[in-house]
Amino acid sequence: MTKIDNGYMQALKCRECGREYPLTANHVCEFDFGPLEVAYDYERIGRNLTRETAASRPQSMWRYRELLPVAKDPTVGLEVGYTPLVRADRLAKCLGIRELWIKNDAVNYPTLSFKDRVVSVALSRSKELGYETVACASTGNLANSVAANAAAAGLRAFVFIPADLEQGKVVNSLVYNPEVISIKGHYDEVNRLCAEIAGKYAWAFVNVNMRPYYAEGSKSMGFEIMEQLDWTVPRHTVVPMASGSLLTKIHKGYQEFIRLGLVESSPYCVHGAQATGCSPIAVAQKAGLDFFKPVKPDTIAKSLAIGTPADGFYALKVMKETGGSADDVSDDEIREGIRLLAECEGIFAETAGGVTVGVAKKLIANGSIPKDDSAVLCITGNGLKTLDAVAGHVGKAKEIRPSLREFEALLNNEEKINR
Ligand SMILES: *Cc1c(COP(=O)(O)O)cnc(C)c1O
Ligand SMILES: [Zn+2]
């Protein structure tokens, strides 16, 4: 990778009052408690980042590195991203839309979720800032990614999770041997404890004091979608929402490419998806409100179970600005969404993917996404990590003795049933 100096990042900037802060581990404005966001020198970026330079680089999220907040060469997660964008004709037919694409982060490297994007940025930046211990408050996938990437980078890691997480997600953290701290409480309580710990220990908490850098990693999902659609902005994008950060950052990514002239400006809508059992943002959007009301989560989509979403306010704003909608789906509709995606496209997504497919189906049916348009669904995690959610809902294997006679009896029987 070519050496690029520090000049693309300018400051941390308050989203509310615009005050600027140095590029340290800091996430909140001391005047109004507004969230800090990385500000860039777009003029310099524009001189260096062209379609051709990006396309000439290795196929990872770092091909857009001028727009990602590390000062020197990234050191963690060099292989992350550039996941497939799959044309999904069979699912399109099923959902009743002309053209459909799946952005498949269920196969992201190394831990099979979109969180590898945010973690590679957060840990690369943490190392630049001199941290030796990293940590996170997680609904599951973030813990997996911090644990794995910290192991590979030789960093000490603490991951904090709610005690009721899926076994698959817990084992997928433990295997890398970080400190896994299981909290008797829901995610919002885990997060509150982590904010306290971050105030006391000099650790890089990827989604607390490192949040401005961490969150920028999500933009790369949007960058890749545009490049993979031949440098255009998709007309509709459906994004699952936990804190709401991914949705706001996909929008920011689209805006940055438009601003830099890497894509032509065209109308687009960003839509949000939640589970009914934890739908503070979707409920507010449907009621036309600018603010959400916190909830206590109760859903199989545990990766999205954040009752007090940190970026909920900004996610609502993005949907309003782009003409996007939100909706939510029940646990049964989530399982149905997982099965539809698997049966139509051969992609096994976790519960969050079921949420995205289920909500897309609703938005197409109610006209929020017109049937003759084109849409991208963001599939953000892998079904192998949430087997419990669908086991018992996917039929059963047919058991026979190792005998041709028994097999043919079974086959005849099936054909009778199917006739
Ligand atoms: C974390 C996560 C999201 C969305 O997270 P945001 O907090 O809204 O950025 C979506 N899908 C999966 C599978 C996740 O783990
Ligand atoms: Zn401020």
Short mmCIF file of C-alpha atoms and ligand atoms in Angstrom, two decimals:
data_model
loop_
_atom_site.label_atom_id
_atom_site.label_comp_id
_atom_site.label_asym_id
_atom_site.label_seq_id
_atom_site.Cartn_x
_atom_site.Cartn_y
_atom_site.Cartn_z
CA MET A 1 0.00 0.00 0.00
CA THR A 2 1.30 3.48 -0.81
CA LYS A 3 2.29 5.70 2.08
CA ILE A 4 -0.15 8.58 2.65
CA ASP A 5 0.41 11.30 5.26
CA ASN A 6 -1.99 12.42 7.99
CA GLY A 7 -3.72 15.25 6.24
CA TYR A 8 -7.04 13.70 5.27
CA MET A 9 -8.46 13.80 8.81
CA GLN A 10 -8.84 17.32 10.13
CA ALA A 11 -10.50 17.11 13.55
CA LEU A 12 -13.24 15.58 15.63
CA LYS A 13 -16.26 17.82 15.20
CA CYS A 14 -19.42 18.07 17.31
CA ARG A 15 -22.51 17.14 15.29
CA GLU A 16 -24.56 19.68 17.23
CA CYS A 17 -22.48 22.85 17.71
CA GLY A 18 -19.64 22.26 15.26
CA ARG A 19 -16.88 22.80 17.86
CA GLU A 20 -13.66 21.02 16.89
CA TYR A 21 -11.49 18.75 19.01
CA PRO A 22 -8.09 17.07 18.51
CA LEU A 23 -8.03 13.61 16.93
CA THR A 24 -7.74 11.67 20.21
CA ALA A 25 -9.94 8.98 21.84
CA ASN A 26 -12.93 11.22 22.58
CA HIS A 27 -16.56 10.93 21.57
CA VAL A 28 -18.58 13.66 23.23
CA CYS A 29 -18.64 17.47 23.10
CA GLU A 30 -18.00 19.01 26.50
CA PHE A 31 -20.34 21.94 25.82
CA ASP A 32 -23.57 20.26 24.73
CA PHE A 33 -22.76 16.51 25.00
CA GLY A 34 -23.28 16.18 21.23
CA PRO A 35 -21.56 13.22 19.50
CA LEU A 36 -18.21 13.89 17.83
CA GLU A 37 -17.63 12.90 14.22
CA VAL A 38 -14.46 12.81 12.10
CA ALA A 39 -14.11 15.79 9.73
CA TYR A 40 -11.99 15.45 6.58
CA ASP A 41 -10.20 17.66 4.09
CA TYR A 42 -12.32 16.74 1.06
CA GLU A 43 -10.34 18.96 -1.28
CA ARG A 44 -7.17 16.97 -0.65
CA ILE A 45 -9.08 13.70 -0.79
CA GLY A 46 -10.55 14.72 -4.13
CA ARG A 47 -7.07 15.21 -5.57
CA ASN A 48 -5.98 11.72 -4.52
CA LEU A 49 -8.99 9.42 -4.61
CA THR A 50 -10.37 8.71 -8.07
CA ARG A 51 -12.36 5.76 -9.42
CA GLU A 52 -9.18 4.52 -11.05
CA THR A 53 -6.99 4.67 -7.91
CA ALA A 54 -9.66 2.92 -5.81
CA ALA A 55 -10.22 0.25 -8.46
CA SER A 56 -6.47 -0.39 -8.80
CA ARG A 57 -6.08 -1.27 -5.10
CA PRO A 58 -6.62 -4.66 -3.41
CA GLN A 59 -10.25 -5.74 -2.98
CA SER A 60 -10.85 -4.72 0.61
CA MET A 61 -12.58 -1.82 2.36
CA TRP A 62 -9.19 -0.07 2.53
CA ARG A 63 -9.29 0.75 -1.20
CA TYR A 64 -11.18 3.92 -0.09
CA ARG A 65 -8.69 4.59 2.66
CA GLU A 66 -8.54 8.39 2.21
CA LEU A 67 -12.13 8.41 3.53
CA LEU A 68 -11.34 6.21 6.55
CA PRO A 69 -9.96 7.70 9.80
CA VAL A 70 -6.48 6.25 10.19
CA ALA A 71 -3.49 8.53 9.79
CA LYS A 72 -0.90 6.00 8.65
CA ASP A 73 -1.28 2.68 6.89
CA PRO A 74 -3.98 0.50 8.50
CA THR A 75 -2.50 -2.27 10.66
CA VAL A 76 -5.56 -4.36 11.58
CA GLY A 77 -8.02 -6.06 9.25
CA LEU A 78 -6.30 -5.48 5.93
CA GLU A 79 -8.49 -8.14 4.29
CA VAL A 80 -11.84 -6.86 5.57
CA GLY A 81 -14.67 -5.95 3.21
CA TYR A 82 -15.28 -6.02 -0.52
CA THR A 83 -17.96 -8.62 0.13
CA PRO A 84 -20.15 -9.81 -2.76
CA LEU A 85 -23.04 -7.75 -4.13
CA VAL A 86 -25.32 -10.43 -5.50
CA ARG A 87 -28.12 -9.95 -8.04
CA ALA A 88 -31.09 -11.64 -6.35
CA ASP A 89 -33.63 -12.36 -9.11
CA ARG A 90 -35.41 -15.21 -7.36
CA LEU A 91 -35.89 -13.25 -4.14
CA ALA A 92 -36.95 -10.20 -6.21
CA LYS A 93 -39.74 -12.26 -7.74
CA CYS A 94 -40.77 -13.47 -4.31
CA LEU A 95 -40.89 -9.95 -2.85
CA GLY A 96 -42.53 -8.52 -5.96
CA ILE A 97 -39.86 -6.04 -7.06
CA ARG A 98 -38.23 -5.52 -10.47
CA GLU A 99 -34.57 -5.57 -9.38
CA LEU A 100 -32.97 -6.63 -6.12
CA TRP A 101 -29.39 -6.90 -4.84
CA ILE A 102 -27.96 -8.46 -1.70
CA LYS A 103 -24.87 -6.87 -0.14
CA ASN A 104 -23.59 -9.95 1.62
CA ASP A 105 -21.60 -9.12 4.76
CA ALA A 106 -22.59 -12.52 6.14
CA VAL A 107 -19.29 -13.58 4.55
CA ASN A 108 -17.17 -10.68 5.74
CA TYR A 109 -13.64 -11.47 6.95
CA PRO A 110 -12.71 -12.65 9.54
CA THR A 111 -15.83 -13.01 11.75
CA LEU A 112 -18.74 -13.11 9.29
CA SER A 113 -20.47 -9.82 10.04
CA PHE A 114 -20.36 -6.17 9.02
CA LYS A 115 -18.72 -5.42 12.41
CA ASP A 116 -15.34 -6.43 10.96
CA ARG A 117 -15.44 -3.13 9.06
CA VAL A 118 -15.82 -0.91 12.13
CA VAL A 119 -13.38 -2.97 14.18
CA SER A 120 -10.54 -2.87 11.66
CA VAL A 121 -10.77 0.93 11.68
CA ALA A 122 -11.14 1.22 15.47
CA LEU A 123 -8.24 -1.11 16.25
CA SER A 124 -5.93 0.38 13.61
CA ARG A 125 -6.62 3.82 15.06
CA SER A 126 -6.26 2.53 18.66
CA LYS A 127 -2.78 1.24 17.83
CA GLU A 128 -1.85 4.56 16.24
CA LEU A 129 -2.94 6.32 19.43
CA GLY A 130 -0.76 3.96 21.47
CA TYR A 131 -3.38 1.80 23.21
CA GLU A 132 -2.50 -1.73 24.27
CA THR A 133 -5.91 -2.74 25.65
CA VAL A 134 -9.10 -2.60 23.61
CA ALA A 135 -12.69 -3.22 24.72
CA CYS A 136 -16.31 -3.04 23.60
CA ALA A 137 -19.93 -3.19 24.69
CA SER A 138 -21.54 -5.66 22.32
CA THR A 139 -24.77 -7.34 21.25
CA GLY A 140 -22.63 -10.24 20.00
CA ASN A 141 -21.05 -9.65 16.61
CA LEU A 142 -18.90 -6.75 17.81
CA ALA A 143 -17.51 -8.93 20.62
CA ASN A 144 -16.62 -11.63 18.06
CA SER A 145 -14.84 -9.15 15.82
CA VAL A 146 -12.97 -7.32 18.59
CA ALA A 147 -11.86 -10.66 20.07
CA ALA A 148 -10.60 -12.01 16.74
CA ASN A 149 -8.97 -8.86 15.44
CA ALA A 150 -7.35 -8.07 18.79
CA ALA A 151 -5.90 -11.58 18.88
CA ALA A 152 -4.44 -11.15 15.40
CA ALA A 153 -3.05 -7.71 16.31
CA GLY A 154 -1.58 -8.82 19.64
CA LEU A 155 -3.80 -6.49 21.67
CA ARG A 156 -5.34 -7.29 25.06
CA ALA A 157 -9.15 -7.34 24.78
CA PHE A 158 -12.13 -7.07 27.13
CA VAL A 159 -15.53 -7.75 25.60
CA PHE A 160 -18.71 -7.00 27.53
CA ILE A 161 -21.93 -8.77 26.52
CA PRO A 162 -25.47 -9.22 27.88
CA ALA A 163 -25.79 -12.56 29.69
CA ASP A 164 -28.67 -13.81 27.49
CA LEU A 165 -26.69 -13.90 24.21
CA GLU A 166 -26.90 -16.82 21.76
CA GLN A 167 -24.43 -19.65 22.52
CA GLY A 168 -22.95 -19.28 19.03
CA LYS A 169 -22.02 -15.67 19.65
CA VAL A 170 -20.51 -16.43 23.08
CA VAL A 171 -18.36 -19.33 21.83
CA ASN A 172 -17.30 -17.23 18.86
CA SER A 173 -15.80 -14.74 21.33
CA LEU A 174 -14.36 -17.17 23.88
CA VAL A 175 -12.36 -19.12 21.33
CA TYR A 176 -9.98 -16.18 20.78
CA ASN A 177 -9.38 -16.04 24.56
CA PRO A 178 -10.10 -12.41 25.38
CA GLU A 179 -11.65 -11.44 28.73
CA VAL A 180 -15.36 -12.09 28.11
CA ILE A 181 -17.48 -10.32 30.71
CA SER A 182 -21.12 -11.39 30.76
CA ILE A 183 -23.43 -8.81 32.35
CA LYS A 184 -26.71 -9.72 34.00
CA GLY A 185 -28.71 -7.07 32.19
CA HIS A 186 -29.66 -5.92 28.70
CA TYR A 187 -27.38 -4.13 26.25
CA ASP A 188 -28.20 -0.63 27.44
CA GLU A 189 -27.00 -1.59 30.93
CA VAL A 190 -23.84 -3.16 29.48
CA ASN A 191 -23.23 0.05 27.59
CA ARG A 192 -23.73 2.24 30.66
CA LEU A 193 -21.24 0.16 32.65
CA CYS A 194 -18.73 0.38 29.79
CA ALA A 195 -19.04 4.18 29.74
CA GLU A 196 -18.11 4.18 33.44
CA ILE A 197 -15.18 1.81 32.92
CA ALA A 198 -13.97 3.84 29.93
CA GLY A 199 -13.90 6.92 32.16
CA LYS A 200 -11.67 5.18 34.66
CA TYR A 201 -9.30 2.97 32.64
CA ALA A 202 -7.07 4.10 29.80
CA TRP A 203 -8.49 1.57 27.34
CA ALA A 204 -9.66 2.03 23.79
CA PHE A 205 -13.37 1.17 23.92
CA VAL A 206 -14.15 0.78 20.24
CA ASN A 207 -17.78 1.93 20.55
CA VAL A 208 -17.37 4.34 23.46
CA ASN A 209 -14.33 6.66 23.39
CA MET A 210 -13.23 5.39 19.94
CA ARG A 211 -16.77 5.63 18.53
CA PRO A 212 -16.09 8.51 16.07
CA TYR A 213 -13.41 6.41 14.31
CA TYR A 214 -15.23 3.08 14.71
CA ALA A 215 -18.48 4.35 13.19
CA GLU A 216 -16.71 5.65 10.05
CA GLY A 217 -15.83 2.06 9.11
CA SER A 218 -19.50 1.49 8.26
CA LYS A 219 -19.25 3.93 5.35
CA SER A 220 -17.23 1.33 3.45
CA MET A 221 -20.34 -0.82 3.02
CA GLY A 222 -21.89 2.09 1.12
CA PHE A 223 -18.71 2.79 -0.88
CA GLU A 224 -18.54 -0.83 -2.03
CA ILE A 225 -22.22 -0.93 -3.00
CA MET A 226 -21.72 2.11 -5.27
CA GLU A 227 -18.56 0.77 -6.91
CA GLN A 228 -20.18 -2.65 -7.39
CA LEU A 229 -23.21 -0.98 -9.03
CA ASP A 230 -20.82 0.49 -11.58
CA TRP A 231 -20.34 3.75 -9.66
CA THR A 232 -23.98 4.63 -9.10
CA VAL A 233 -26.08 5.24 -5.98
CA PRO A 234 -28.80 2.61 -5.49
CA ARG A 235 -32.37 3.98 -5.69
CA HIS A 236 -33.34 2.18 -2.45
CA THR A 237 -31.21 0.72 0.35
CA VAL A 238 -32.68 -1.26 3.27
CA VAL A 239 -30.49 -1.27 6.38
CA PRO A 240 -30.98 -3.05 9.74
CA MET A 241 -30.80 -0.74 12.75
CA ALA A 242 -29.44 -1.40 16.23
CA SER A 243 -27.92 1.91 17.38
CA GLY A 244 -28.79 3.32 13.94
CA SER A 245 -25.15 4.05 13.16
CA LEU A 246 -24.77 1.83 10.07
CA LEU A 247 -27.77 3.50 8.42
CA THR A 248 -26.42 7.02 8.99
CA LYS A 249 -22.96 6.03 7.75
CA ILE A 250 -24.18 4.39 4.53
CA HIS A 251 -25.92 7.70 3.83
CA LYS A 252 -22.71 9.60 4.69
CA GLY A 253 -20.79 7.33 2.31
CA TYR A 254 -23.24 8.05 -0.53
CA GLN A 255 -22.96 11.80 0.19
CA GLU A 256 -19.14 11.69 0.18
CA PHE A 257 -18.94 9.91 -3.19
CA ILE A 258 -21.41 12.44 -4.65
CA ARG A 259 -19.43 15.34 -3.21
CA LEU A 260 -16.17 13.97 -4.62
CA GLY A 261 -17.75 13.38 -8.04
CA LEU A 262 -17.07 9.63 -7.84
CA VAL A 263 -20.78 9.03 -8.58
CA GLU A 264 -23.43 11.22 -10.13
CA SER A 265 -25.97 12.75 -7.80
CA SER A 266 -29.32 10.95 -8.10
CA PRO A 267 -32.35 10.60 -5.82
CA TYR A 268 -32.10 7.77 -3.32
CA CYS A 269 -33.97 6.54 -0.22
CA VAL A 270 -32.41 4.88 2.81
CA HIS A 271 -34.89 2.68 4.71
CA GLY A 272 -34.49 1.26 8.21
CA ALA A 273 -35.40 -2.19 9.55
CA GLN A 274 -35.99 -3.31 13.15
CA ALA A 275 -37.54 -6.20 15.04
CA THR A 276 -40.95 -5.44 16.54
CA GLY A 277 -39.62 -6.58 19.92
CA CYS A 278 -37.08 -3.73 19.85
CA SER A 279 -38.27 -1.07 17.43
CA PRO A 280 -37.83 2.38 19.02
CA ILE A 281 -36.57 3.95 15.76
CA ALA A 282 -39.10 2.29 13.44
CA VAL A 283 -42.01 3.19 15.73
CA ALA A 284 -40.92 6.85 15.82
CA GLN A 285 -40.45 6.94 12.03
CA LYS A 286 -43.90 5.50 11.40
CA ALA A 287 -45.44 8.07 13.76
CA GLY A 288 -43.60 10.90 12.00
CA LEU A 289 -41.64 11.81 15.14
CA ASP A 290 -38.11 13.22 15.30
CA PHE A 291 -37.38 11.50 18.64
CA PHE A 292 -37.71 7.90 19.77
CA LYS A 293 -38.92 6.52 23.07
CA PRO A 294 -36.53 3.99 24.72
CA VAL A 295 -37.82 0.40 25.04
CA LYS A 296 -36.91 -2.85 26.84
CA PRO A 297 -35.91 -5.35 24.11
CA ASP A 298 -37.66 -8.69 23.67
CA THR A 299 -36.79 -10.27 20.31
CA ILE A 300 -34.83 -13.14 18.75
CA ALA A 301 -32.86 -10.50 16.80
CA LYS A 302 -30.43 -10.01 19.68
CA SER A 303 -27.79 -8.34 17.51
CA LEU A 304 -30.27 -5.48 16.99
CA ALA A 305 -31.58 -5.38 20.57
CA ILE A 306 -30.62 -1.85 21.62
CA GLY A 307 -33.48 -0.16 23.46
CA THR A 308 -31.79 3.24 23.65
CA PRO A 309 -30.14 3.64 20.24
CA ALA A 310 -27.25 6.14 20.35
CA ASP A 311 -27.76 7.24 16.73
CA GLY A 312 -31.54 6.86 16.63
CA PHE A 313 -32.10 10.59 16.32
CA TYR A 314 -29.73 10.87 13.35
CA ALA A 315 -31.12 7.73 11.70
CA LEU A 316 -34.59 9.31 11.82
CA LYS A 317 -33.14 12.45 10.26
CA VAL A 318 -31.52 10.50 7.39
CA MET A 319 -34.75 8.67 6.60
CA LYS A 320 -36.65 11.95 6.61
CA GLU A 321 -34.08 13.69 4.38
CA THR A 322 -33.92 10.87 1.83
CA GLY A 323 -37.63 10.01 1.82
CA GLY A 324 -36.91 6.63 3.37
CA SER A 325 -39.27 4.62 5.57
CA ALA A 326 -38.87 2.23 8.48
CA ASP A 327 -40.82 -0.79 9.57
CA ASP A 328 -40.51 -3.73 11.95
CA VAL A 329 -41.23 -7.46 11.88
CA SER A 330 -42.21 -10.12 14.42
CA ASP A 331 -40.04 -13.08 15.42
CA ASP A 332 -42.01 -15.34 13.05
CA GLU A 333 -41.55 -12.88 10.19
CA ILE A 334 -37.81 -12.79 10.98
CA ARG A 335 -37.58 -16.58 10.64
CA GLU A 336 -39.63 -16.38 7.44
CA GLY A 337 -37.18 -13.75 6.11
CA ILE A 338 -34.20 -15.97 6.92
CA ARG A 339 -35.84 -18.88 5.09
CA LEU A 340 -36.80 -16.81 2.04
CA LEU A 341 -33.22 -15.57 1.61
CA ALA A 342 -31.82 -19.07 2.09
CA GLU A 343 -34.31 -20.81 -0.23
CA CYS A 344 -34.22 -18.18 -2.98
CA GLU A 345 -30.56 -17.15 -2.96
CA GLY A 346 -28.60 -19.76 -1.02
CA ILE A 347 -27.55 -17.22 1.61
CA PHE A 348 -27.91 -18.11 5.30
CA ALA A 349 -28.23 -14.89 7.30
CA GLU A 350 -28.56 -14.39 11.02
CA THR A 351 -31.67 -12.91 12.62
CA ALA A 352 -30.75 -9.34 11.58
CA GLY A 353 -30.85 -10.55 7.95
CA GLY A 354 -34.32 -11.94 8.54
CA VAL A 355 -35.32 -8.52 9.84
CA THR A 356 -33.99 -6.80 6.71
CA VAL A 357 -35.69 -9.21 4.29
CA GLY A 358 -38.97 -9.14 6.25
CA VAL A 359 -39.06 -5.35 6.39
CA ALA A 360 -38.14 -5.06 2.68
CA LYS A 361 -41.10 -7.32 1.89
CA LYS A 362 -43.40 -5.00 3.86
CA LEU A 363 -42.01 -1.81 2.31
CA ILE A 364 -42.45 -3.23 -1.20
CA ALA A 365 -45.99 -4.42 -0.41
CA ASN A 366 -47.06 -1.03 0.97
CA GLY A 367 -45.47 0.95 -1.87
CA SER A 368 -42.73 2.66 0.18
CA ILE A 369 -40.40 0.91 -2.28
CA PRO A 370 -42.17 0.97 -5.66
CA LYS A 371 -42.38 -2.41 -7.42
CA ASP A 372 -40.73 -1.15 -10.62
CA ASP A 373 -37.66 0.21 -8.80
CA SER A 374 -34.35 -1.36 -7.74
CA ALA A 375 -33.24 -1.99 -4.16
CA VAL A 376 -30.18 -3.17 -2.21
CA LEU A 377 -30.66 -5.16 1.00
CA CYS A 378 -27.80 -4.99 3.52
CA ILE A 379 -27.28 -8.46 4.97
CA THR A 380 -25.03 -7.91 7.96
CA GLY A 381 -24.43 -11.22 9.75
CA ASN A 382 -24.14 -14.99 9.32
CA GLY A 383 -26.82 -17.55 10.19
CA LEU A 384 -24.32 -20.06 11.55
CA LYS A 385 -24.01 -17.85 14.64
CA THR A 386 -27.74 -17.82 15.46
CA LEU A 387 -28.71 -21.45 14.79
CA ASP A 388 -30.91 -21.52 17.90
CA ALA A 389 -33.23 -18.94 16.34
CA VAL A 390 -34.23 -21.20 13.44
CA ALA A 391 -33.56 -24.74 14.73
CA GLY A 392 -36.95 -26.45 15.02
CA HIS A 393 -38.41 -24.17 12.33
CA VAL A 394 -36.63 -25.58 9.28
CA GLY A 395 -38.03 -29.08 8.98
CA LYS A 396 -36.26 -32.30 9.95
CA ALA A 397 -33.84 -34.68 8.29
CA LYS A 398 -35.45 -37.92 7.07
CA GLU A 399 -33.81 -40.88 8.76
CA ILE A 400 -33.54 -44.32 7.15
CA ARG A 401 -31.28 -47.38 7.48
CA PRO A 402 -28.46 -47.67 4.89
CA SER A 403 -30.66 -49.61 2.45
CA LEU A 404 -31.64 -48.84 -1.14
CA ARG A 405 -35.05 -50.38 -0.51
CA GLU A 406 -35.74 -47.98 2.33
CA PHE A 407 -34.52 -45.02 0.29
CA GLU A 408 -36.79 -45.88 -2.62
CA ALA A 409 -39.74 -46.41 -0.31
CA LEU A 410 -39.09 -42.91 1.03
CA LEU A 411 -38.79 -41.48 -2.48
CA ASN A 412 -42.06 -43.10 -3.62
CA ASN A 413 -43.76 -41.80 -0.55
CA GLU A 414 -42.50 -38.27 -1.19
CA GLU A 415 -43.62 -38.38 -4.81
CA LYS A 416 -47.05 -39.47 -3.71
CA ILE A 417 -47.22 -36.53 -1.32
CA ASN A 418 -45.96 -34.07 -3.96
CA ARG A 419 -48.35 -35.29 -6.66
C1 LIG B 1 -24.37 -4.26 14.97
C2 LIG B 1 -25.21 -4.85 13.91
C3 LIG B 1 -26.06 -4.07 13.08
C4 LIG B 1 -26.32 -2.59 13.15
O1 LIG B 1 -25.68 -1.86 14.06
P1 LIG B 1 -25.80 -0.28 14.25
O2 LIG B 1 -25.58 -0.13 15.72
O3 LIG B 1 -27.18 0.16 13.85
O4 LIG B 1 -24.75 0.33 13.44
C5 LIG B 1 -26.73 -4.73 12.07
N1 LIG B 1 -26.62 -6.06 11.88
C6 LIG B 1 -25.84 -6.82 12.66
C7 LIG B 1 -25.80 -8.29 12.38
C8 LIG B 1 -25.11 -6.25 13.69
O5 LIG B 1 -24.32 -7.05 14.44
ZN ZN B 2 -21.13 20.54 20.77
#
